[in-house]
Coordinates of C-alpha atoms and ligand atoms in Angstrom, one line a residue:
M1336 CA -223.7 82.4 -102.6
E1337 CA -223.4 78.7 -102.4
N1338 CA -220.5 76.8 -104.0
V1339 CA -218.7 80.1 -104.7
M1340 CA -215.4 80.9 -103.0
A1341 CA -212.9 83.7 -103.5
I1342 CA -209.1 84.1 -103.8
I1343 CA -207.7 87.5 -103.0
M1344 CA -204.2 88.2 -104.3
A1345 CA -202.3 90.2 -101.7
A1346 CA -198.7 89.1 -101.8
G1347 CA -197.2 91.9 -104.0
K1348 CA -194.7 94.4 -102.7
G1349 CA -196.2 97.6 -104.0
T1350 CA -192.9 99.3 -104.7
R1351 CA -194.5 102.4 -106.0
M1352 CA -196.2 103.2 -102.7
K1353 CA -192.7 104.0 -101.2
S1354 CA -193.7 102.6 -97.8
K1355 CA -192.2 100.6 -95.0
N1356 CA -195.4 98.7 -94.9
S1357 CA -197.3 96.4 -97.3
K1358 CA -199.4 98.4 -99.7
L1359 CA -202.3 96.2 -98.9
V1360 CA -202.5 97.6 -95.3
Q1361 CA -202.7 101.3 -96.5
K1362 CA -205.9 102.7 -95.2
I1363 CA -208.8 104.3 -97.1
Y1364 CA -211.2 106.0 -94.8
G1365 CA -209.6 104.3 -91.9
K1366 CA -209.8 100.8 -93.4
E1367 CA -207.0 98.8 -94.9
M1368 CA -207.4 98.2 -98.6
V1369 CA -207.1 94.4 -98.3
K1370 CA -209.9 94.5 -95.6
R1371 CA -212.1 96.4 -98.1
S1372 CA -211.4 93.8 -100.8
V1373 CA -212.3 91.0 -98.3
E1374 CA -215.5 92.8 -97.2
N1375 CA -216.5 93.4 -100.8
A1376 CA -216.4 89.7 -101.4
R1377 CA -218.2 89.0 -98.2
K1378 CA -221.0 91.5 -99.0
A1379 CA -221.4 89.8 -102.3
G1380 CA -222.3 86.7 -100.3
I1381 CA -219.0 84.7 -100.5
E1382 CA -218.1 83.1 -97.2
N1383 CA -215.1 81.0 -98.1
I1384 CA -212.2 83.4 -98.8
V1385 CA -208.5 82.5 -99.3
T1386 CA -206.0 85.4 -99.2
V1387 CA -202.6 84.9 -100.9
V1388 CA -200.0 86.7 -98.8
G1389 CA -196.2 87.1 -99.2
Y1390 CA -194.5 90.4 -98.8
K1391 CA -194.9 91.6 -95.2
K1392 CA -197.5 88.9 -94.7
E1393 CA -197.7 89.4 -90.9
Q1394 CA -199.1 92.8 -91.5
V1395 CA -201.8 91.6 -93.8
M1396 CA -202.6 88.6 -91.5
D1397 CA -202.8 91.0 -88.5
V1398 CA -205.5 93.0 -90.3
L1399 CA -207.6 90.1 -91.5
G1400 CA -207.1 87.7 -88.5
D1401 CA -209.0 84.5 -88.7
T1402 CA -211.7 85.9 -91.0
V1403 CA -210.0 84.3 -94.0
E1404 CA -207.7 81.4 -94.8
Y1405 CA -204.2 82.0 -96.1
A1406 CA -202.0 80.7 -98.8
I1407 CA -198.3 81.8 -98.7
Q1408 CA -196.5 82.9 -101.8
E1409 CA -192.8 82.8 -100.9
E1410 CA -191.5 84.3 -104.2
M1411 CA -193.5 86.8 -106.2
L1412 CA -193.5 85.1 -109.6
G1413 CA -196.7 86.7 -110.9
T1414 CA -200.5 86.6 -110.5
G1415 CA -200.7 83.1 -112.0
H1416 CA -198.2 81.9 -109.5
A1417 CA -200.1 83.6 -106.7
V1418 CA -203.2 81.7 -107.5
M1419 CA -201.3 78.4 -107.8
Q1420 CA -200.3 78.8 -104.1
A1421 CA -204.0 78.6 -103.3
T1422 CA -204.8 75.4 -105.3
K1423 CA -204.9 73.2 -102.2
F1424 CA -208.0 75.0 -101.1
L1425 CA -209.6 74.4 -104.5
E1426 CA -208.8 70.7 -105.0
G1427 CA -211.8 68.4 -104.8
K1428 CA -214.2 71.3 -104.9
K1429 CA -216.9 72.0 -107.5
G1430 CA -218.5 75.4 -108.3
K1431 CA -217.1 78.8 -109.0
V1432 CA -214.1 80.7 -107.7
V1433 CA -213.8 84.5 -107.9
V1434 CA -210.3 85.9 -108.1
L1435 CA -209.7 89.5 -106.9
N1436 CA -206.8 91.8 -106.9
G1437 CA -206.3 92.9 -103.3
D1438 CA -205.3 96.4 -104.5
V1439 CA -208.8 97.1 -106.1
P1440 CA -210.6 98.3 -102.9
I1441 CA -213.7 100.1 -104.1
L1442 CA -215.3 97.5 -106.3
R1443 CA -219.0 97.2 -105.6
P1444 CA -220.3 93.9 -104.2
E1445 CA -223.1 94.1 -106.7
T1446 CA -220.5 93.9 -109.5
I1447 CA -219.1 90.7 -108.1
V1448 CA -222.6 89.3 -108.0
R1449 CA -223.2 90.3 -111.6
L1450 CA -220.0 88.6 -112.7
V1451 CA -220.9 85.3 -110.9
D1452 CA -224.5 85.4 -112.1
K1453 CA -223.4 85.9 -115.7
S1454 CA -220.8 83.1 -115.5
I1455 CA -223.4 80.7 -114.1
D1456 CA -226.3 81.7 -116.4
N1457 CA -224.2 81.6 -119.6
K1458 CA -222.4 78.5 -118.5
E1459 CA -219.0 80.2 -119.0
A1460 CA -215.9 78.4 -117.7
A1461 CA -214.2 81.8 -117.3
T1462 CA -215.8 85.3 -117.0
L1463 CA -213.8 88.5 -116.6
L1464 CA -214.6 91.9 -115.6
T1465 CA -213.5 94.5 -118.2
A1466 CA -213.9 98.2 -118.8
I1467 CA -213.5 100.6 -121.7
Y1468 CA -210.8 103.2 -120.9
D1469 CA -209.9 106.4 -122.7
D1470 CA -206.3 105.8 -121.6
P1471 CA -205.8 102.1 -121.3
F1472 CA -202.0 102.4 -120.7
G1473 CA -200.6 99.9 -118.2
Y1474 CA -203.5 97.5 -118.2
G1475 CA -203.9 94.1 -119.9
R1476 CA -205.9 94.5 -123.2
I1477 CA -208.8 92.2 -124.1
I1478 CA -208.3 90.5 -127.5
R1479 CA -211.6 89.5 -129.2
D1480 CA -212.2 87.7 -132.5
E1481 CA -214.5 89.1 -135.2
G1482 CA -217.5 87.5 -133.5
G1483 CA -216.7 89.3 -130.3
N1484 CA -215.6 86.2 -128.5
I1485 CA -212.7 86.7 -126.1
E1486 CA -209.5 85.1 -127.3
G1487 CA -207.1 86.2 -124.6
I1488 CA -205.5 89.0 -122.7
V1489 CA -202.2 90.7 -123.6
E1490 CA -200.2 92.7 -121.0
E1491 CA -199.0 96.3 -121.9
K1492 CA -195.4 95.1 -121.8
D1493 CA -196.1 92.3 -124.3
A1494 CA -198.5 94.1 -126.6
T1495 CA -197.9 95.0 -130.2
E1496 CA -198.5 98.7 -131.3
E1497 CA -201.8 97.5 -132.8
Q1498 CA -202.9 95.8 -129.6
K1499 CA -202.0 98.9 -127.5
E1500 CA -204.8 100.7 -129.4
I1501 CA -207.4 98.4 -127.8
A1502 CA -209.5 100.3 -125.3
E1503 CA -211.1 97.4 -123.5
I1504 CA -209.0 96.5 -120.4
N1505 CA -208.8 93.7 -117.9
A1506 CA -209.9 94.8 -114.4
G1507 CA -208.1 91.9 -112.7
I1508 CA -211.3 90.4 -111.4
Y1509 CA -212.4 86.9 -112.6
C1510 CA -214.9 84.2 -112.1
F1511 CA -213.8 80.6 -113.0
D1512 CA -215.1 77.1 -112.9
I1513 CA -212.9 75.6 -110.1
E1514 CA -212.1 72.4 -112.0
V1515 CA -211.3 74.2 -115.2
L1516 CA -209.0 76.7 -113.5
L1517 CA -207.1 74.0 -111.7
E1518 CA -206.3 72.3 -115.0
A1519 CA -205.5 75.6 -116.8
L1520 CA -203.0 76.7 -114.1
K1521 CA -200.9 73.7 -114.9
E1522 CA -200.4 74.9 -118.4
I1523 CA -199.2 78.5 -117.9
K1524 CA -195.6 79.3 -118.5
P1525 CA -193.5 82.3 -117.8
N1526 CA -192.6 83.0 -121.4
N1527 CA -193.3 86.7 -121.5
S1528 CA -191.3 89.9 -121.3
Q1529 CA -191.5 89.9 -117.4
G1530 CA -190.7 86.2 -117.0
E1531 CA -193.8 85.9 -114.8
Y1532 CA -196.6 83.4 -114.5
Y1533 CA -199.6 85.5 -115.7
L1534 CA -203.0 84.5 -114.5
T1535 CA -204.3 86.2 -117.6
D1536 CA -202.9 83.4 -119.7
V1537 CA -205.5 81.0 -118.5
I1538 CA -208.2 82.8 -120.6
Q1539 CA -206.6 81.7 -123.8
I1540 CA -205.8 78.2 -122.5
I1541 CA -209.4 77.7 -121.5
G1542 CA -210.7 79.1 -124.8
D1543 CA -208.3 76.7 -126.7
K1544 CA -209.9 73.8 -124.9
G1545 CA -213.2 74.8 -126.6
L1546 CA -214.7 76.0 -123.4
K1547 CA -216.8 79.1 -123.2
T1548 CA -215.3 82.4 -121.9
G1549 CA -217.0 85.8 -121.6
A1550 CA -216.9 89.2 -120.0
V1551 CA -219.0 91.6 -118.0
I1552 CA -218.2 95.2 -118.9
V1553 CA -218.3 97.3 -115.8
E1554 CA -220.7 100.4 -115.9
D1555 CA -218.8 102.6 -113.5
N1556 CA -215.1 102.7 -114.5
T1557 CA -214.0 104.1 -111.1
E1558 CA -214.9 100.8 -109.3
I1559 CA -212.0 98.9 -110.7
L1560 CA -209.2 101.5 -110.0
G1561 CA -206.1 99.8 -108.7
V1562 CA -204.0 101.5 -106.0
N1563 CA -200.3 101.3 -106.8
D1564 CA -199.1 104.7 -105.4
R1565 CA -200.2 107.5 -103.1
M1566 CA -201.8 109.5 -105.9
Q1567 CA -204.1 106.6 -106.6
L1568 CA -204.7 106.2 -102.9
Q1569 CA -206.0 109.8 -102.8
M1570 CA -208.0 109.3 -106.0
V1571 CA -209.8 106.3 -104.7
T1572 CA -210.5 108.1 -101.4
K1573 CA -212.1 111.0 -103.3
I1574 CA -214.2 108.6 -105.4
L1575 CA -215.4 106.9 -102.2
Q1576 CA -216.1 110.2 -100.6
H1577 CA -218.2 111.2 -103.6
R1578 CA -220.0 107.9 -103.6
I1579 CA -220.8 108.0 -99.8
N1580 CA -221.9 111.7 -99.8
T1581 CA -224.0 111.3 -102.9
E1582 CA -225.8 108.3 -101.3
L1583 CA -226.6 110.4 -98.2
M1584 CA -227.9 113.3 -100.2
K1585 CA -230.2 110.9 -102.1
N1586 CA -231.6 109.9 -98.8
G1587 CA -232.4 113.4 -97.7
V1588 CA -229.3 114.7 -95.9
T1589 CA -228.0 118.1 -96.9
I1590 CA -224.2 118.3 -97.4
E1591 CA -223.2 121.8 -98.2
D1592 CA -219.7 120.9 -99.5
I1593 CA -219.2 117.4 -100.9
N1594 CA -215.5 118.0 -101.2
S1595 CA -214.6 118.9 -97.6
T1596 CA -217.0 116.5 -95.8
Y1597 CA -215.6 113.1 -94.9
I1598 CA -218.2 110.6 -93.6
Y1599 CA -217.1 107.0 -93.1
D1600 CA -218.9 104.3 -95.0
D1601 CA -221.0 102.9 -92.1
V1602 CA -222.4 106.1 -90.7
K1603 CA -226.2 106.5 -90.5
I1604 CA -227.7 110.0 -90.8
G1605 CA -231.4 110.9 -90.6
M1606 CA -233.5 113.0 -93.0
D1607 CA -233.2 116.8 -93.1
T1608 CA -230.0 116.8 -91.1
V1609 CA -227.5 119.5 -92.4
I1610 CA -223.8 118.9 -92.6
H1611 CA -221.8 122.1 -92.8
P1612 CA -218.3 122.2 -94.5
N1613 CA -215.1 120.7 -93.1
T1614 CA -216.9 118.1 -91.0
I1615 CA -215.5 114.6 -90.4
I1616 CA -217.7 111.8 -89.1
K1617 CA -216.0 108.6 -88.3
S1618 CA -217.1 105.0 -88.1
N1619 CA -219.9 103.6 -85.9
V1620 CA -221.8 106.9 -85.6
E1621 CA -225.6 107.4 -85.8
I1622 CA -227.1 110.8 -86.2
G1623 CA -230.9 111.5 -86.1
E1624 CA -233.2 113.8 -88.2
D1625 CA -233.1 117.6 -88.3
C1626 CA -229.6 117.8 -86.7
E1627 CA -227.1 120.5 -87.6
I1628 CA -223.4 119.5 -87.7
G1629 CA -220.4 121.8 -88.2
P1630 CA -218.7 123.7 -89.7
N1631 CA -215.4 122.2 -88.6
A1632 CA -216.9 119.5 -86.4
Y1633 CA -215.3 116.2 -85.6
I1634 CA -217.7 113.4 -84.7
R1635 CA -215.8 110.3 -83.5
E1636 CA -216.5 106.6 -83.1
G1637 CA -219.4 105.4 -81.0
S1638 CA -221.4 108.7 -80.9
R1639 CA -225.2 108.6 -81.1
L1640 CA -227.1 111.8 -81.7
A1641 CA -230.9 111.9 -81.3
N1642 CA -233.1 114.2 -83.5
R1643 CA -232.6 118.0 -83.6
V1644 CA -229.1 117.9 -82.0
K1645 CA -226.7 120.8 -82.8
I1646 CA -223.0 120.2 -82.9
G1647 CA -221.3 123.5 -83.8
S1648 CA -217.9 124.7 -84.9
F1649 CA -214.6 123.3 -83.4
V1650 CA -216.5 120.7 -81.4
E1651 CA -215.0 117.2 -81.0
I1652 CA -217.2 114.5 -79.6
K1653 CA -216.3 110.8 -79.0
K1654 CA -218.6 108.0 -77.7
A1655 CA -221.1 110.7 -76.9
I1656 CA -224.8 109.8 -76.5
I1657 CA -226.7 113.0 -76.9
G1658 CA -230.5 113.5 -76.4
E1659 CA -233.1 115.2 -78.5
G1660 CA -232.7 119.0 -79.1
T1661 CA -229.4 119.2 -77.1
K1662 CA -226.8 121.8 -78.3
V1663 CA -223.0 121.8 -78.2
P1664 CA -222.5 124.9 -80.2
H1665 CA -218.9 125.9 -80.0
L1666 CA -215.3 124.9 -79.0
S1667 CA -216.0 121.9 -76.9
Y1668 CA -214.7 118.4 -76.3
M1669 CA -217.3 115.9 -75.1
G1670 CA -216.0 112.4 -74.8
D1671 CA -217.3 109.3 -73.1
C1672 CA -220.5 111.0 -72.0
E1673 CA -224.2 110.8 -71.9
I1674 CA -226.1 114.0 -72.2
G1675 CA -229.9 114.2 -71.9
A1676 CA -232.5 116.0 -74.0
G1677 CA -232.9 119.8 -74.1
T1678 CA -229.6 120.6 -72.6
N1679 CA -227.2 123.4 -73.7
I1680 CA -223.5 123.0 -73.3
G1681 CA -221.8 126.4 -73.1
C1682 CA -218.9 127.5 -75.3
G1683 CA -215.5 125.9 -74.4
S1684 CA -216.9 123.3 -72.0
I1685 CA -215.0 120.0 -71.9
T1686 CA -215.2 116.6 -70.3
C1687 CA -211.9 115.6 -68.6
N1688 CA -212.4 112.0 -69.4
Y1689 CA -208.8 110.7 -69.1
D1690 CA -206.6 110.7 -66.0
G1691 CA -203.6 109.3 -67.8
F1692 CA -204.6 105.7 -67.0
K1693 CA -208.2 105.1 -67.8
K1694 CA -211.2 106.8 -69.4
S1695 CA -214.2 107.8 -67.2
K1696 CA -217.8 108.9 -67.9
T1697 CA -219.6 112.2 -67.6
I1698 CA -223.4 112.0 -67.3
I1699 CA -225.5 115.1 -67.7
G1700 CA -229.3 115.1 -67.3
D1701 CA -232.1 116.6 -69.4
D1702 CA -232.8 120.4 -69.5
C1703 CA -229.5 121.5 -68.0
F1704 CA -227.8 124.8 -68.7
I1705 CA -224.1 124.5 -68.7
G1706 CA -222.3 127.9 -68.6
S1707 CA -219.2 128.6 -70.7
N1708 CA -215.9 127.1 -70.1
V1709 CA -216.9 124.4 -67.6
N1710 CA -214.7 121.4 -67.0
F1711 CA -216.3 118.1 -66.0
I1712 CA -213.7 115.9 -64.1
A1713 CA -215.0 112.4 -64.8
P1714 CA -216.5 110.3 -63.4
V1715 CA -219.2 112.7 -62.6
T1716 CA -223.0 112.9 -62.8
I1717 CA -225.1 116.0 -63.2
G1718 CA -228.9 115.6 -62.4
R1719 CA -231.7 117.0 -64.6
N1720 CA -232.5 120.7 -64.7
V1721 CA -229.1 121.8 -63.3
L1722 CA -227.5 125.2 -63.9
V1723 CA -223.7 125.2 -63.8
G1724 CA -221.9 128.5 -63.5
A1725 CA -219.5 129.6 -66.2
G1726 CA -215.9 128.7 -65.5
S1727 CA -216.7 126.0 -63.0
T1728 CA -214.5 122.9 -62.6
I1729 CA -217.0 120.2 -61.6
T1730 CA -215.5 117.4 -59.5
D1731 CA -218.5 116.2 -57.5
D1732 CA -222.0 115.0 -58.6
V1733 CA -224.7 117.7 -58.7
P1734 CA -228.3 116.8 -57.7
A1735 CA -231.3 117.7 -59.9
D1736 CA -232.7 121.2 -59.9
S1737 CA -229.5 122.7 -58.4
L1738 CA -227.2 125.5 -59.2
A1739 CA -223.5 124.5 -59.1
I1740 CA -220.7 127.0 -59.0
A1741 CA -217.1 125.8 -58.6
R1742 CA -214.8 128.7 -59.1
Q1743 CA -212.9 131.0 -56.8
K1744 CA -214.8 134.0 -55.6
Q1745 CA -213.5 137.2 -57.2
L1746 CA -211.4 139.5 -55.2
N1747 CA -211.1 143.2 -56.1
K1748 CA -208.2 145.2 -54.5
E1749 CA -209.1 148.8 -55.1
G1750 CA -206.4 151.2 -56.1
W1751 CA -203.8 148.3 -56.1
N1752 CA -202.7 148.9 -59.7
K1753 CA -202.4 152.7 -59.2
S1754 CA -199.7 152.3 -56.5
K1755 CA -197.5 150.1 -58.8
Ligands
UD1_3275 C1 -202.8 92.8 -113.5 C2 -203.2 92.1 -114.8 C3 -203.7 93.0 -115.9 C4 -204.8 93.9 -115.3 C5 -204.4 94.6 -114.0 C6 -205.7 95.2 -113.4 C7 -201.8 90.1 -114.8 C8 -200.6 89.4 -115.5 N1 -202.1 91.3 -115.2 O1 -201.7 93.6 -113.8 O2 -204.1 92.3 -117.0 O3 -205.1 94.9 -116.3 O4 -204.0 93.6 -113.0 O5 -205.3 95.9 -112.2 O6 -202.4 89.5 -113.9 N2 -199.8 89.8 -106.7 C9 -199.4 88.7 -105.9 N3 -198.3 87.9 -106.3 C10 -197.6 88.2 -107.4 C11 -197.9 89.3 -108.2 C12 -199.0 90.1 -107.8 O7 -200.1 88.4 -104.9 O8 -196.6 87.5 -107.6 C13 -200.9 90.6 -106.4 C14 -200.6 92.0 -106.1 O9 -200.3 92.2 -104.7 C15 -201.8 92.8 -106.5 C16 -202.4 91.9 -107.6 O10 -201.8 90.6 -107.5 O11 -202.8 92.9 -105.5 C17 -202.1 92.4 -109.0 O12 -200.8 92.5 -109.3 P1 -200.1 93.6 -110.0 O13 -198.6 93.4 -110.1 O14 -200.5 94.9 -109.5 O15 -200.7 93.4 -111.5 P2 -200.8 94.4 -112.7 O16 -199.5 94.6 -113.3 O17 -201.5 95.6 -112.2
CA3276 CA1 -202.0 96.6 -110.0

């Protein structure tokens, strides 16, 4: 999107989260909420993003690094005041600015695009995202005239009993003409029950100038949920879980239990793969077609599974590249490894990938049969078509087509226990 920039408000304290940290760095599926907000704007095609930081700003800046520009809000005097801190990035610019609440993390990028498109197409100086809520308590209410035109927004704390009945709420997501917003910000005053500079006041100010304002009513109300406490954090996680799992099912993946399966947003899974309950699949994982995963499997970062791979119960894998048709059926840890095609890893086998200082790799060839309870002391390489005896601790490389047994020979002392 050309000539569109974004401001993300992320300076608030988030008292209700009861945390030592900024609420904006609380994670949802492993990713900080403020990072999600920035990525949503980015995916909508907005490159130039300014983040307003204040409370625990180092934490927020640590997460976002140099992917955005920063405006500092020293004192938290309200959302209008937050945007005022970013005006130096707007001055002299033309076009649109999208303002987002940093605590609304699962907004769809498509919704941002819809908001901007409507604002441009209808030549609106200010366009807001609104929703119709059964229980609008706590949100700003949208005041419209008889013709349906937006007159302003009134906060819960300032609303009359009659205004509190209004079901249309302000999502806290806006698209403004940059020049119009700059002028309107100069006019907002903290004359309300909270003594704050409300960003929402600019809507009425812009309307009073005779400029056009409008709204986009969001279709999916869950998108604009704000996260203020840990209950809402969990609620948003569950909504995201539902969204991700539903999308995978639509694309031909079987998920037996949508509620106990946690698959991170960027995971790719092929058609006809079955995911059994209590499975967690983390970021940066690709799984092929016709695989079977779980129950109780933990697939960690950097793993790549070819087609027809089976990962069974109580198996953890990390940075594991696994070839077609290979099975790791029970109670294993396979980390930092490459396993070929058609190999079977026996129950309880593990890679010993960490020596306390560094991680090392285990490489296992095609068509191997690894007996139960084998330890691979990495770095170690096993050739193709190798049979490893159960209970072996493999410290040395094994050439192709061999049998490797690395365990003490059994000793039977006959009658020994009778004499005790
Ligand atoms: C705001 C809106 C309300 C809307 C709701 C939607 C105002 C006055 N009200 O209320 O109409 O229904 O969002 O979620 O805007 N922040 C700062 N600096 C500040 C104050 C806030 O950066 O001085 C940031 C917060 O970190 C947060 C966002 O702005 O990310 C929203 O602030 P919050 O106090 O949660 O606003 P609400 O009361 O929820
Ligand atoms: Ca809020």
